[in-house]
């Protein structure tokens, strides 16, 4: 570490930010920058980031004009007495005052700092050699301590940093203890150490240290980094959003150790694109630390460490004893020794293992091959005696012991067990290993591949699952029916989890591969195609697919195929807002503990939630989500969590819980960064709505365009309406109409999918656009088509939109009737539970009732302001100003002093969303110059910057 400032913090040159230590950094800086003297003790295991924390703090301290002196202890066989302190003082020369102003005691350091001899007073005469066992040695130690204190006082304000004090010699430790107990004024002492490597577990300074009066003391213990910090480092180190599986793998490998995370990310950054984390190796430094600690263990403790390395999972004393061949007393003593040496740690009641996967891997790799095999066999013998037998572990150790034929059998057994208990993630891992074996029998390959395809389709969302299925499809020897089953799962994952509509091509190809020879596979493929939400098939064609599937000769026990056909049928009913949907849902079995039955019920309920929201049955959707949450722990379908998360976002937005919706969006994008549904589905549309109401029109346009780039599908209706409304807001109805009809004809799509009941504002926007284009007859015809199409449908949202359309058509000819229609729409939206849509309808009613505009606008303005719809509220206020009815501020323009005025509060809220001055001007109907003045006053009053205000209040989209 450079003691003159300007040094580069460890890791910074690698492109990794300082992550996860903000609280510790604040504590360190607060203590050292406060009232000195101060002592800071930083403790943590190897690689935890002590040096990085100190480096970051040193950089800040130097910027604050403190002089930072740094030295480090080293694991030398015969360390130099006072070495790290002398090393820190070696470059102190430029800061020293003239020698005549230095106290004589500084001369005691002249022999230890020969390069500074001319800048120091002469050394005391007859300075005896160091002898820790004599009175003369004590005198020398006293003179050294006095000299160090004198020099530190001379260059104060200063900070002395000594790292790795666990390696300090006794003389250095004593010097630091004496300094800490009697610190020079305006000086701080920062020490880093590893508690597990202190000699004989003694105190870090050799003797207990207690806070001296008048000295600030803080002790910091650094823990591992979490997933969020690791993701930040990975994003910077790899130049993109890391896959969730990669983040979890790196976190498990590293145990949150920053050093290991950085080494892994550097290795991945230098590897070919898409490299598997399996290319990563144990960092040399970590391996050396563990090897040194293990070398200090006795034979029994070393044997237990070997067992722990082979087991790879925490275990209890009895298992350790049996595998190592030790009795109870020796096992207890050996475990205590291994834990005391920080090689193993207690992970739970009667559970011992390594701190993280890399520590286990480091020890395992250090074992000679014959030792590994012997321990694997010993562990395997013990595991076989357990009841119930841990089949996954048994399969692993069977393979590691060299019994490949036995492993094939055990792995299949373990996969079957995992499937039976709903652990499809473990099942998929085992089956993927099986299907990649080159000499599997065709029957075994086909069975394993089918099972893997299903496990992948219901396990947690992942691009890796799709890649695995594509690898399997390239395997030679797969029968066409097996290939069709795998491709069906691939298509379902692409469409419904990742949001890649190319999955439909996979399904069509799979239907051809199935060839009708396998009724079960054909039925499932027809069901999947009947679930399509794009414009490829009409809803009539999809109904025919379901009927075709139901007519196939399915086996009596083929519950899965029948369940999928039922799911497709219910989905089609929901799309068309058929009144039969509630009865179908009510008839679903809900009692008992039969997992397949509960899975069927859960997927059926899930299929209706999005459609319920679309047609305006928000209360039904809320109840369904609550029921699904109760079912998720029982049905063992991790993919349901994905749908629950995305649907809750949409429901929160519609209900006016915008803060919750935006937090949900952030969590969704962080948890599922690979899913295109975040940029092409309902969550993406909600992001566009959010940007729109916050005045970020350019951002909203981009978000809507991202959705529309995915083509025609049920989840793009809202984005089309939102994009068209942005054009209407800029008085460009021609562009709005093109958004709705060219090249994607959304109105024809409504016919093909019988989706007129979907209340995403598409039809009202189209009617308003046609009226703005003076195409009144077409607007009326469209409204009438809508009214006819929703007749007899169970769609309260569509009813509200029909009232709105009627209001738009009547505005020019019969304002009173128009007002009544808008009032009906507002009441309908209020009953559904959508305050924003109700307020928009109420605003229209106010505009068509000129005698009561001011009174009528009060309610929608209050709703807009409560929700944070800044742009809408500003539009209403502008209307009042145009009518000459806007009240003025009784205190005048400058009556608020340092408090934000209402207008400035609007500006602050928009700045917090990341809105530009141009966005704010458009949202509030102001000139850009006026906005610039408002922004300057807001930032001045809040004593902040635009960037900090955005960061503090959170990201919005």
mmCIF file of C-alpha atoms in Angstrom, residues 251-605:
data_model
loop_
_atom_site.group_PDB
_atom_site.id
_atom_site.type_symbol
_atom_site.label_atom_id
_atom_site.label_comp_id
_atom_site.label_asym_id
_atom_site.label_seq_id
_atom_site.Cartn_x
_atom_site.Cartn_y
_atom_site.Cartn_z
ATOM 1 C CA UNK A 251 -21.575 -17.595 -4.145
ATOM 2 C CA UNK A 252 -21.558 -21.243 -3.144
ATOM 3 C CA UNK A 253 -17.963 -21.715 -4.327
ATOM 4 C CA UNK A 254 -16.618 -18.611 -2.661
ATOM 5 C CA UNK A 255 -18.690 -18.481 0.507
ATOM 6 C CA UNK A 256 -18.823 -14.741 -0.166
ATOM 7 C CA UNK A 257 -15.034 -14.238 0.023
ATOM 8 C CA UNK A 258 -14.222 -11.229 -2.213
ATOM 9 C CA UNK A 259 -10.755 -12.561 -3.087
ATOM 10 C CA UNK A 260 -12.190 -15.813 -4.418
ATOM 11 C CA UNK A 261 -15.025 -14.008 -6.233
ATOM 12 C CA UNK A 262 -12.535 -11.769 -8.013
ATOM 13 C CA UNK A 263 -10.291 -14.698 -8.971
ATOM 14 C CA UNK A 264 -13.279 -16.601 -10.355
ATOM 15 C CA UNK A 265 -14.565 -13.615 -12.317
ATOM 16 C CA UNK A 266 -11.125 -12.960 -13.771
ATOM 17 C CA UNK A 267 -10.937 -16.588 -14.878
ATOM 18 C CA UNK A 268 -14.400 -16.412 -16.446
ATOM 19 C CA UNK A 269 -13.653 -13.095 -18.129
ATOM 20 C CA UNK A 270 -10.590 -14.645 -19.754
ATOM 21 C CA UNK A 271 -12.399 -17.830 -20.779
ATOM 22 C CA UNK A 272 -14.364 -18.306 -24.039
ATOM 23 C CA UNK A 273 -17.856 -16.816 -24.074
ATOM 24 C CA UNK A 274 -20.368 -18.978 -22.259
ATOM 25 C CA UNK A 275 -17.689 -20.952 -20.420
ATOM 26 C CA UNK A 276 -18.990 -23.248 -17.722
ATOM 27 C CA UNK A 277 -18.064 -22.414 -14.108
ATOM 28 C CA UNK A 278 -16.491 -25.867 -14.055
ATOM 29 C CA UNK A 279 -13.400 -24.283 -15.637
ATOM 30 C CA UNK A 280 -12.719 -22.475 -12.369
ATOM 31 C CA UNK A 281 -10.018 -23.697 -10.057
ATOM 32 C CA UNK A 282 -9.137 -23.136 -6.425
ATOM 33 C CA UNK A 283 -7.226 -19.856 -6.040
ATOM 34 C CA UNK A 284 -3.622 -20.564 -5.133
ATOM 35 C CA UNK A 285 -3.662 -18.283 -2.092
ATOM 36 C CA UNK A 286 -6.653 -20.061 -0.560
ATOM 37 C CA UNK A 287 -5.128 -23.472 -1.194
ATOM 38 C CA UNK A 288 -1.904 -22.407 0.502
ATOM 39 C CA UNK A 289 -3.743 -21.092 3.575
ATOM 40 C CA UNK A 290 -5.664 -24.347 4.031
ATOM 41 C CA UNK A 291 -2.611 -26.509 3.365
ATOM 42 C CA UNK A 292 -0.662 -24.644 6.041
ATOM 43 C CA UNK A 293 -3.477 -24.978 8.583
ATOM 44 C CA UNK A 294 -3.999 -28.664 7.822
ATOM 45 C CA UNK A 295 -0.282 -29.344 8.226
ATOM 46 C CA UNK A 296 -0.567 -28.284 11.880
ATOM 47 C CA UNK A 297 -3.242 -30.902 12.668
ATOM 48 C CA UNK A 298 -2.666 -34.183 14.432
ATOM 49 C CA UNK A 299 -3.372 -37.518 12.641
ATOM 50 C CA UNK A 300 -6.934 -37.917 13.941
ATOM 51 C CA UNK A 301 -7.976 -34.346 13.062
ATOM 52 C CA UNK A 302 -6.343 -34.673 9.637
ATOM 53 C CA UNK A 303 -8.288 -37.904 9.031
ATOM 54 C CA UNK A 304 -11.565 -36.160 9.870
ATOM 55 C CA UNK A 305 -10.704 -33.305 7.511
ATOM 56 C CA UNK A 306 -10.098 -35.862 4.748
ATOM 57 C CA UNK A 307 -13.519 -37.398 5.424
ATOM 58 C CA UNK A 308 -15.137 -33.960 5.392
ATOM 59 C CA UNK A 309 -13.472 -33.152 2.064
ATOM 60 C CA UNK A 310 -14.758 -36.372 0.501
ATOM 61 C CA UNK A 311 -18.245 -36.028 2.002
ATOM 62 C CA UNK A 312 -18.548 -32.463 0.630
ATOM 63 C CA UNK A 313 -21.607 -31.872 2.870
ATOM 64 C CA UNK A 314 -21.773 -31.202 6.628
ATOM 65 C CA UNK A 315 -22.066 -34.326 8.797
ATOM 66 C CA UNK A 316 -22.357 -35.323 12.438
ATOM 67 C CA UNK A 317 -19.863 -36.899 14.813
ATOM 68 C CA UNK A 318 -21.188 -40.439 14.370
ATOM 69 C CA UNK A 319 -20.692 -40.407 10.606
ATOM 70 C CA UNK A 320 -17.211 -38.914 10.973
ATOM 71 C CA UNK A 321 -16.285 -41.541 13.535
ATOM 72 C CA UNK A 322 -17.517 -44.449 11.412
ATOM 73 C CA UNK A 323 -15.866 -43.207 8.216
ATOM 74 C CA UNK A 324 -12.532 -42.414 9.901
ATOM 75 C CA UNK A 325 -12.511 -45.512 12.104
ATOM 76 C CA UNK A 326 -12.237 -43.552 15.369
ATOM 77 C CA UNK A 327 -13.975 -44.048 18.665
ATOM 78 C CA UNK A 328 -16.271 -41.426 20.163
ATOM 79 C CA UNK A 329 -13.660 -39.809 22.414
ATOM 80 C CA UNK A 330 -11.004 -39.478 19.705
ATOM 81 C CA UNK A 331 -13.562 -38.145 17.252
ATOM 82 C CA UNK A 332 -14.684 -35.431 19.666
ATOM 83 C CA UNK A 333 -11.100 -34.353 20.341
ATOM 84 C CA UNK A 334 -10.219 -34.393 16.635
ATOM 85 C CA UNK A 335 -13.255 -32.322 15.681
ATOM 86 C CA UNK A 336 -12.431 -29.798 18.364
ATOM 87 C CA UNK A 337 -8.897 -29.505 17.001
ATOM 88 C CA UNK A 338 -10.059 -29.131 13.381
ATOM 89 C CA UNK A 339 -12.564 -26.427 14.338
ATOM 90 C CA UNK A 340 -10.051 -24.574 16.536
ATOM 91 C CA UNK A 341 -7.641 -24.485 13.593
ATOM 92 C CA UNK A 342 -10.348 -22.974 11.360
ATOM 93 C CA UNK A 343 -10.128 -25.842 8.879
ATOM 94 C CA UNK A 344 -13.638 -27.051 9.718
ATOM 95 C CA UNK A 345 -16.455 -25.164 11.356
ATOM 96 C CA UNK A 346 -19.649 -26.117 13.124
ATOM 97 C CA UNK A 347 -22.496 -25.457 10.706
ATOM 98 C CA UNK A 348 -25.350 -26.568 12.963
ATOM 99 C CA UNK A 349 -26.218 -28.848 15.888
ATOM 100 C CA UNK A 350 -23.978 -31.901 15.434
ATOM 101 C CA UNK A 351 -23.019 -30.761 11.942
ATOM 102 C CA UNK A 352 -19.473 -29.982 10.842
ATOM 103 C CA UNK A 353 -18.049 -29.018 7.471
ATOM 104 C CA UNK A 354 -16.036 -26.447 5.571
ATOM 105 C CA UNK A 355 -16.785 -22.739 5.499
ATOM 106 C CA UNK A 356 -17.490 -22.849 1.770
ATOM 107 C CA UNK A 357 -17.287 -25.114 -1.250
ATOM 108 C CA UNK A 358 -13.862 -23.888 -2.351
ATOM 109 C CA UNK A 359 -12.306 -24.770 1.005
ATOM 110 C CA UNK A 360 -13.659 -28.313 0.611
ATOM 111 C CA UNK A 361 -12.425 -28.416 -2.987
ATOM 112 C CA UNK A 362 -8.957 -27.195 -1.996
ATOM 113 C CA UNK A 363 -8.507 -29.981 0.566
ATOM 114 C CA UNK A 364 -10.048 -32.593 -1.746
ATOM 115 C CA UNK A 365 -7.650 -31.692 -4.567
ATOM 116 C CA UNK A 366 -4.699 -31.970 -2.206
ATOM 117 C CA UNK A 367 -5.519 -35.612 -1.364
ATOM 118 C CA UNK A 368 -3.513 -38.241 -3.278
ATOM 119 C CA UNK A 369 -5.637 -40.388 -5.586
ATOM 120 C CA UNK A 370 -5.415 -43.614 -3.561
ATOM 121 C CA UNK A 371 -6.377 -41.742 -0.386
ATOM 122 C CA UNK A 372 -9.428 -40.228 -2.087
ATOM 123 C CA UNK A 373 -10.625 -43.609 -3.364
ATOM 124 C CA UNK A 374 -10.134 -45.252 0.016
ATOM 125 C CA UNK A 375 -12.086 -42.518 1.835
ATOM 126 C CA UNK A 376 -14.859 -42.584 -0.783
ATOM 127 C CA UNK A 377 -15.285 -46.324 -0.230
ATOM 128 C CA UNK A 378 -15.262 -45.892 3.523
ATOM 129 C CA UNK A 379 -17.898 -43.133 3.331
ATOM 130 C CA UNK A 380 -19.969 -45.205 0.909
ATOM 131 C CA UNK A 381 -20.013 -48.132 3.342
ATOM 132 C CA UNK A 382 -21.334 -45.872 6.103
ATOM 133 C CA UNK A 383 -23.984 -44.173 3.927
ATOM 134 C CA UNK A 384 -25.415 -47.533 2.838
ATOM 135 C CA UNK A 385 -26.254 -48.324 6.457
ATOM 136 C CA UNK A 386 -28.371 -45.192 6.923
ATOM 137 C CA UNK A 387 -32.160 -45.273 6.814
ATOM 138 C CA UNK A 388 -33.458 -43.891 4.575
ATOM 139 C CA UNK A 389 -30.346 -44.141 2.404
ATOM 140 C CA UNK A 390 -29.161 -40.823 0.923
ATOM 141 C CA UNK A 391 -29.385 -41.986 -2.680
ATOM 142 C CA UNK A 392 -27.854 -38.899 -4.288
ATOM 143 C CA UNK A 393 -24.773 -39.109 -2.075
ATOM 144 C CA UNK A 394 -24.538 -42.860 -2.561
ATOM 145 C CA UNK A 395 -24.607 -42.396 -6.350
ATOM 146 C CA UNK A 396 -21.873 -39.742 -6.128
ATOM 147 C CA UNK A 397 -19.524 -41.834 -3.982
ATOM 148 C CA UNK A 398 -20.173 -44.960 -6.053
ATOM 149 C CA UNK A 399 -18.965 -43.106 -9.130
ATOM 150 C CA UNK A 400 -16.017 -41.541 -7.319
ATOM 151 C CA UNK A 401 -14.966 -44.974 -6.050
ATOM 152 C CA UNK A 402 -14.674 -46.174 -9.652
ATOM 153 C CA UNK A 403 -17.836 -48.295 -9.930
ATOM 154 C CA UNK A 404 -19.404 -46.825 -13.106
ATOM 155 C CA UNK A 405 -21.932 -49.613 -13.648
ATOM 156 C CA UNK A 406 -23.112 -49.260 -10.063
ATOM 157 C CA UNK A 407 -23.305 -45.510 -10.472
ATOM 158 C CA UNK A 408 -25.662 -45.778 -13.466
ATOM 159 C CA UNK A 409 -28.106 -47.773 -11.358
ATOM 160 C CA UNK A 410 -27.747 -45.622 -8.240
ATOM 161 C CA UNK A 411 -28.091 -42.370 -10.224
ATOM 162 C CA UNK A 412 -31.339 -43.553 -11.806
ATOM 163 C CA UNK A 413 -32.650 -44.572 -8.385
ATOM 164 C CA UNK A 414 -31.720 -41.177 -6.960
ATOM 165 C CA UNK A 415 -33.398 -39.371 -9.877
ATOM 166 C CA UNK A 416 -36.569 -41.411 -9.384
ATOM 167 C CA UNK A 417 -36.586 -40.587 -5.675
ATOM 168 C CA UNK A 418 -36.063 -36.868 -6.393
ATOM 169 C CA UNK A 419 -38.940 -36.897 -8.872
ATOM 170 C CA UNK A 420 -41.198 -38.659 -6.382
ATOM 171 C CA UNK A 421 -40.678 -35.931 -3.774
ATOM 172 C CA UNK A 422 -40.897 -33.097 -6.315
ATOM 173 C CA UNK A 423 -37.207 -32.150 -6.246
ATOM 174 C CA UNK A 424 -37.020 -31.642 -9.992
ATOM 175 C CA UNK A 425 -33.832 -29.577 -9.806
ATOM 176 C CA UNK A 426 -31.867 -32.494 -8.342
ATOM 177 C CA UNK A 427 -33.623 -34.875 -10.728
ATOM 178 C CA UNK A 428 -32.533 -32.767 -13.714
ATOM 179 C CA UNK A 429 -28.882 -32.662 -12.580
ATOM 180 C CA UNK A 430 -28.727 -36.450 -12.190
ATOM 181 C CA UNK A 431 -30.508 -37.168 -15.443
ATOM 182 C CA UNK A 432 -28.363 -34.764 -17.425
ATOM 183 C CA UNK A 433 -25.274 -36.673 -16.258
ATOM 184 C CA UNK A 434 -26.935 -39.932 -17.271
ATOM 185 C CA UNK A 435 -28.004 -38.943 -20.778
ATOM 186 C CA UNK A 436 -24.543 -37.692 -21.623
ATOM 187 C CA UNK A 437 -23.050 -41.155 -21.077
ATOM 188 C CA UNK A 438 -21.922 -42.448 -24.485
ATOM 189 C CA UNK A 439 -22.950 -46.115 -24.141
ATOM 190 C CA UNK A 440 -26.415 -46.016 -22.571
ATOM 191 C CA UNK A 441 -28.889 -48.559 -23.862
ATOM 192 C CA UNK A 442 -31.531 -46.951 -26.130
ATOM 193 C CA UNK A 443 -34.314 -47.718 -23.661
ATOM 194 C CA UNK A 444 -32.390 -46.195 -20.761
ATOM 195 C CA UNK A 445 -31.421 -43.147 -22.824
ATOM 196 C CA UNK A 446 -35.016 -42.585 -23.937
ATOM 197 C CA UNK A 447 -36.409 -42.930 -20.422
ATOM 198 C CA UNK A 448 -33.824 -40.615 -18.891
ATOM 199 C CA UNK A 449 -34.186 -38.030 -21.665
ATOM 200 C CA UNK A 450 -37.982 -37.908 -21.325
ATOM 201 C CA UNK A 451 -37.746 -37.517 -17.580
ATOM 202 C CA UNK A 452 -35.092 -34.809 -17.932
ATOM 203 C CA UNK A 453 -37.266 -32.869 -20.376
ATOM 204 C CA UNK A 454 -40.153 -32.812 -17.929
ATOM 205 C CA UNK A 455 -37.944 -31.973 -14.929
ATOM 206 C CA UNK A 456 -36.419 -29.056 -16.830
ATOM 207 C CA UNK A 457 -39.823 -27.697 -17.809
ATOM 208 C CA UNK A 458 -41.113 -27.498 -14.223
ATOM 209 C CA UNK A 459 -37.916 -26.536 -12.394
ATOM 210 C CA UNK A 460 -36.637 -23.033 -11.778
ATOM 211 C CA UNK A 461 -36.425 -20.699 -14.770
ATOM 212 C CA UNK A 462 -33.099 -20.908 -16.575
ATOM 213 C CA UNK A 463 -31.517 -20.467 -19.980
ATOM 214 C CA UNK A 464 -29.270 -23.327 -18.906
ATOM 215 C CA UNK A 465 -32.245 -25.691 -18.946
ATOM 216 C CA UNK A 466 -33.016 -24.769 -22.562
ATOM 217 C CA UNK A 467 -29.354 -25.215 -23.497
ATOM 218 C CA UNK A 468 -29.328 -28.644 -21.824
ATOM 219 C CA UNK A 469 -32.364 -29.767 -23.808
ATOM 220 C CA UNK A 470 -30.807 -28.550 -27.043
ATOM 221 C CA UNK A 471 -27.681 -30.599 -26.250
ATOM 222 C CA UNK A 472 -29.829 -33.671 -25.705
ATOM 223 C CA UNK A 473 -31.602 -33.153 -29.028
ATOM 224 C CA UNK A 474 -28.211 -33.390 -30.723
ATOM 225 C CA UNK A 475 -27.509 -36.812 -29.192
ATOM 226 C CA UNK A 476 -27.528 -39.661 -31.720
ATOM 227 C CA UNK A 477 -29.878 -42.580 -31.289
ATOM 228 C CA UNK A 478 -32.903 -40.795 -29.847
ATOM 229 C CA UNK A 479 -36.200 -42.189 -31.171
ATOM 230 C CA UNK A 480 -38.434 -39.634 -32.890
ATOM 231 C CA UNK A 481 -41.060 -39.839 -30.136
ATOM 232 C CA UNK A 482 -38.445 -39.144 -27.459
ATOM 233 C CA UNK A 483 -37.099 -36.271 -29.525
ATOM 234 C CA UNK A 484 -40.623 -34.884 -29.811
ATOM 235 C CA UNK A 485 -41.112 -35.030 -26.022
ATOM 236 C CA UNK A 486 -37.826 -33.212 -25.416
ATOM 237 C CA UNK A 487 -38.612 -30.589 -28.041
ATOM 238 C CA UNK A 488 -42.047 -30.061 -26.467
ATOM 239 C CA UNK A 489 -40.448 -29.226 -23.130
ATOM 240 C CA UNK A 490 -37.913 -26.981 -24.867
ATOM 241 C CA UNK A 491 -40.689 -25.083 -26.632
ATOM 242 C CA UNK A 492 -42.642 -24.655 -23.402
ATOM 243 C CA UNK A 493 -39.574 -23.330 -21.551
ATOM 244 C CA UNK A 494 -38.753 -20.876 -24.350
ATOM 245 C CA UNK A 495 -42.288 -19.490 -24.574
ATOM 246 C CA UNK A 496 -43.629 -19.513 -21.043
ATOM 247 C CA UNK A 497 -40.493 -19.014 -18.968
ATOM 248 C CA UNK A 498 -37.916 -17.222 -21.092
ATOM 249 C CA UNK A 499 -40.404 -15.339 -23.281
ATOM 250 C CA UNK A 500 -38.847 -16.484 -26.560
ATOM 251 C CA UNK A 501 -41.699 -16.991 -29.038
ATOM 252 C CA UNK A 502 -39.464 -19.051 -31.319
ATOM 253 C CA UNK A 503 -40.527 -21.862 -29.029
ATOM 254 C CA UNK A 504 -43.697 -22.172 -31.128
ATOM 255 C CA UNK A 505 -41.578 -23.450 -34.019
ATOM 256 C CA UNK A 506 -40.143 -26.096 -31.707
ATOM 257 C CA UNK A 507 -43.662 -27.207 -30.791
ATOM 258 C CA UNK A 508 -44.785 -27.406 -34.420
ATOM 259 C CA UNK A 509 -41.655 -29.406 -35.290
ATOM 260 C CA UNK A 510 -42.248 -31.692 -32.339
ATOM 261 C CA UNK A 511 -45.808 -32.380 -33.477
ATOM 262 C CA UNK A 512 -44.415 -33.539 -36.826
ATOM 263 C CA UNK A 513 -41.797 -35.719 -35.076
ATOM 264 C CA UNK A 514 -44.437 -37.320 -32.884
ATOM 265 C CA UNK A 515 -46.262 -38.321 -36.061
ATOM 266 C CA UNK A 516 -49.351 -39.456 -34.180
ATOM 267 C CA UNK A 517 -47.663 -42.709 -33.153
ATOM 268 C CA UNK A 518 -47.616 -41.678 -29.497
ATOM 269 C CA UNK A 519 -51.083 -40.437 -28.429
ATOM 270 C CA UNK A 520 -49.789 -39.122 -25.127
ATOM 271 C CA UNK A 521 -47.030 -36.989 -26.694
ATOM 272 C CA UNK A 522 -49.396 -35.789 -29.415
ATOM 273 C CA UNK A 523 -52.024 -34.767 -26.868
ATOM 274 C CA UNK A 524 -49.504 -32.763 -24.843
ATOM 275 C CA UNK A 525 -48.188 -31.011 -27.942
ATOM 276 C CA UNK A 526 -51.691 -30.104 -29.062
ATOM 277 C CA UNK A 527 -52.358 -28.732 -25.581
ATOM 278 C CA UNK A 528 -49.211 -26.617 -25.673
ATOM 279 C CA UNK A 529 -50.103 -25.199 -29.081
ATOM 280 C CA UNK A 530 -53.625 -24.507 -27.853
ATOM 281 C CA UNK A 531 -52.059 -22.385 -25.108
ATOM 282 C CA UNK A 532 -50.363 -20.131 -27.660
ATOM 283 C CA UNK A 533 -50.965 -16.424 -27.030
ATOM 284 C CA UNK A 534 -49.649 -15.189 -30.384
ATOM 285 C CA UNK A 535 -51.595 -14.522 -33.548
ATOM 286 C CA UNK A 536 -50.305 -17.663 -35.245
ATOM 287 C CA UNK A 537 -53.504 -19.567 -34.482
ATOM 288 C CA UNK A 538 -57.054 -18.333 -34.118
ATOM 289 C CA UNK A 539 -58.854 -19.263 -30.951
ATOM 290 C CA UNK A 540 -61.193 -21.411 -33.053
ATOM 291 C CA UNK A 541 -58.196 -23.373 -34.354
ATOM 292 C CA UNK A 542 -56.958 -23.798 -30.809
ATOM 293 C CA UNK A 543 -60.307 -25.116 -29.614
ATOM 294 C CA UNK A 544 -60.109 -27.680 -32.413
ATOM 295 C CA UNK A 545 -56.633 -28.696 -31.170
ATOM 296 C CA UNK A 546 -58.026 -29.367 -27.707
ATOM 297 C CA UNK A 547 -60.875 -31.431 -29.083
ATOM 298 C CA UNK A 548 -58.470 -33.365 -31.288
ATOM 299 C CA UNK A 549 -56.332 -34.131 -28.264
ATOM 300 C CA UNK A 550 -59.307 -35.237 -26.187
ATOM 301 C CA UNK A 551 -60.329 -37.632 -28.976
ATOM 302 C CA UNK A 552 -56.986 -39.473 -28.889
ATOM 303 C CA UNK A 553 -56.883 -42.981 -27.323
ATOM 304 C CA UNK A 554 -55.106 -41.971 -24.113
ATOM 305 C CA UNK A 555 -54.287 -44.547 -21.464
ATOM 306 C CA UNK A 556 -56.475 -44.546 -18.377
ATOM 307 C CA UNK A 557 -53.541 -43.525 -16.180
ATOM 308 C CA UNK A 558 -52.299 -40.738 -18.500
ATOM 309 C CA UNK A 559 -53.325 -38.016 -16.081
ATOM 310 C CA UNK A 560 -50.617 -35.622 -17.255
ATOM 311 C CA UNK A 561 -51.903 -35.425 -20.848
ATOM 312 C CA UNK A 562 -55.478 -34.979 -19.708
ATOM 313 C CA UNK A 563 -54.378 -32.312 -17.250
ATOM 314 C CA UNK A 564 -52.621 -30.345 -19.997
ATOM 315 C CA UNK A 565 -55.686 -30.550 -22.263
ATOM 316 C CA UNK A 566 -57.877 -29.348 -19.404
ATOM 317 C CA UNK A 567 -55.417 -26.526 -18.825
ATOM 318 C CA UNK A 568 -55.572 -25.473 -22.485
ATOM 319 C CA UNK A 569 -59.363 -25.578 -22.494
ATOM 320 C CA UNK A 570 -59.613 -23.420 -19.376
ATOM 321 C CA UNK A 571 -57.073 -20.980 -20.787
ATOM 322 C CA UNK A 572 -59.164 -20.555 -23.928
ATOM 323 C CA UNK A 573 -62.314 -20.033 -21.855
ATOM 324 C CA UNK A 574 -60.493 -17.396 -19.817
ATOM 325 C CA UNK A 575 -59.170 -15.629 -22.918
ATOM 326 C CA UNK A 576 -62.704 -15.269 -24.244
ATOM 327 C CA UNK A 577 -64.043 -14.229 -20.787
ATOM 328 C CA UNK A 578 -66.453 -17.158 -20.818
ATOM 329 C CA UNK A 579 -68.888 -17.039 -17.856
ATOM 330 C CA UNK A 580 -68.199 -20.754 -17.261
ATOM 331 C CA UNK A 581 -64.704 -20.045 -15.845
ATOM 332 C CA UNK A 582 -65.707 -19.612 -12.162
ATOM 333 C CA UNK A 583 -67.604 -22.914 -12.182
ATOM 334 C CA UNK A 584 -64.626 -24.759 -13.680
ATOM 335 C CA UNK A 585 -62.336 -23.299 -11.021
ATOM 336 C CA UNK A 586 -64.750 -24.084 -8.211
ATOM 337 C CA UNK A 587 -64.933 -27.735 -9.314
ATOM 338 C CA UNK A 588 -61.160 -28.261 -9.013
ATOM 339 C CA UNK A 589 -60.083 -30.663 -6.233
ATOM 340 C CA UNK A 590 -58.457 -28.808 -3.368
ATOM 341 C CA UNK A 591 -58.324 -31.240 -0.466
ATOM 342 C CA UNK A 592 -56.004 -34.132 0.248
ATOM 343 C CA UNK A 593 -52.266 -34.483 -0.197
ATOM 344 C CA UNK A 594 -52.031 -36.082 -3.651
ATOM 345 C CA UNK A 595 -49.251 -34.006 -5.240
ATOM 346 C CA UNK A 596 -50.209 -34.615 -8.914
ATOM 347 C CA UNK A 597 -53.801 -33.625 -8.157
ATOM 348 C CA UNK A 598 -52.692 -30.455 -6.377
ATOM 349 C CA UNK A 599 -50.293 -29.668 -9.218
ATOM 350 C CA UNK A 600 -53.190 -29.891 -11.662
ATOM 351 C CA UNK A 601 -55.276 -27.546 -9.512
ATOM 352 C CA UNK A 602 -52.425 -25.055 -9.101
ATOM 353 C CA UNK A 603 -51.621 -24.872 -12.810
ATOM 354 C CA UNK A 604 -55.306 -24.486 -13.673
ATOM 355 C CA UNK A 605 -55.681 -21.607 -11.228
#
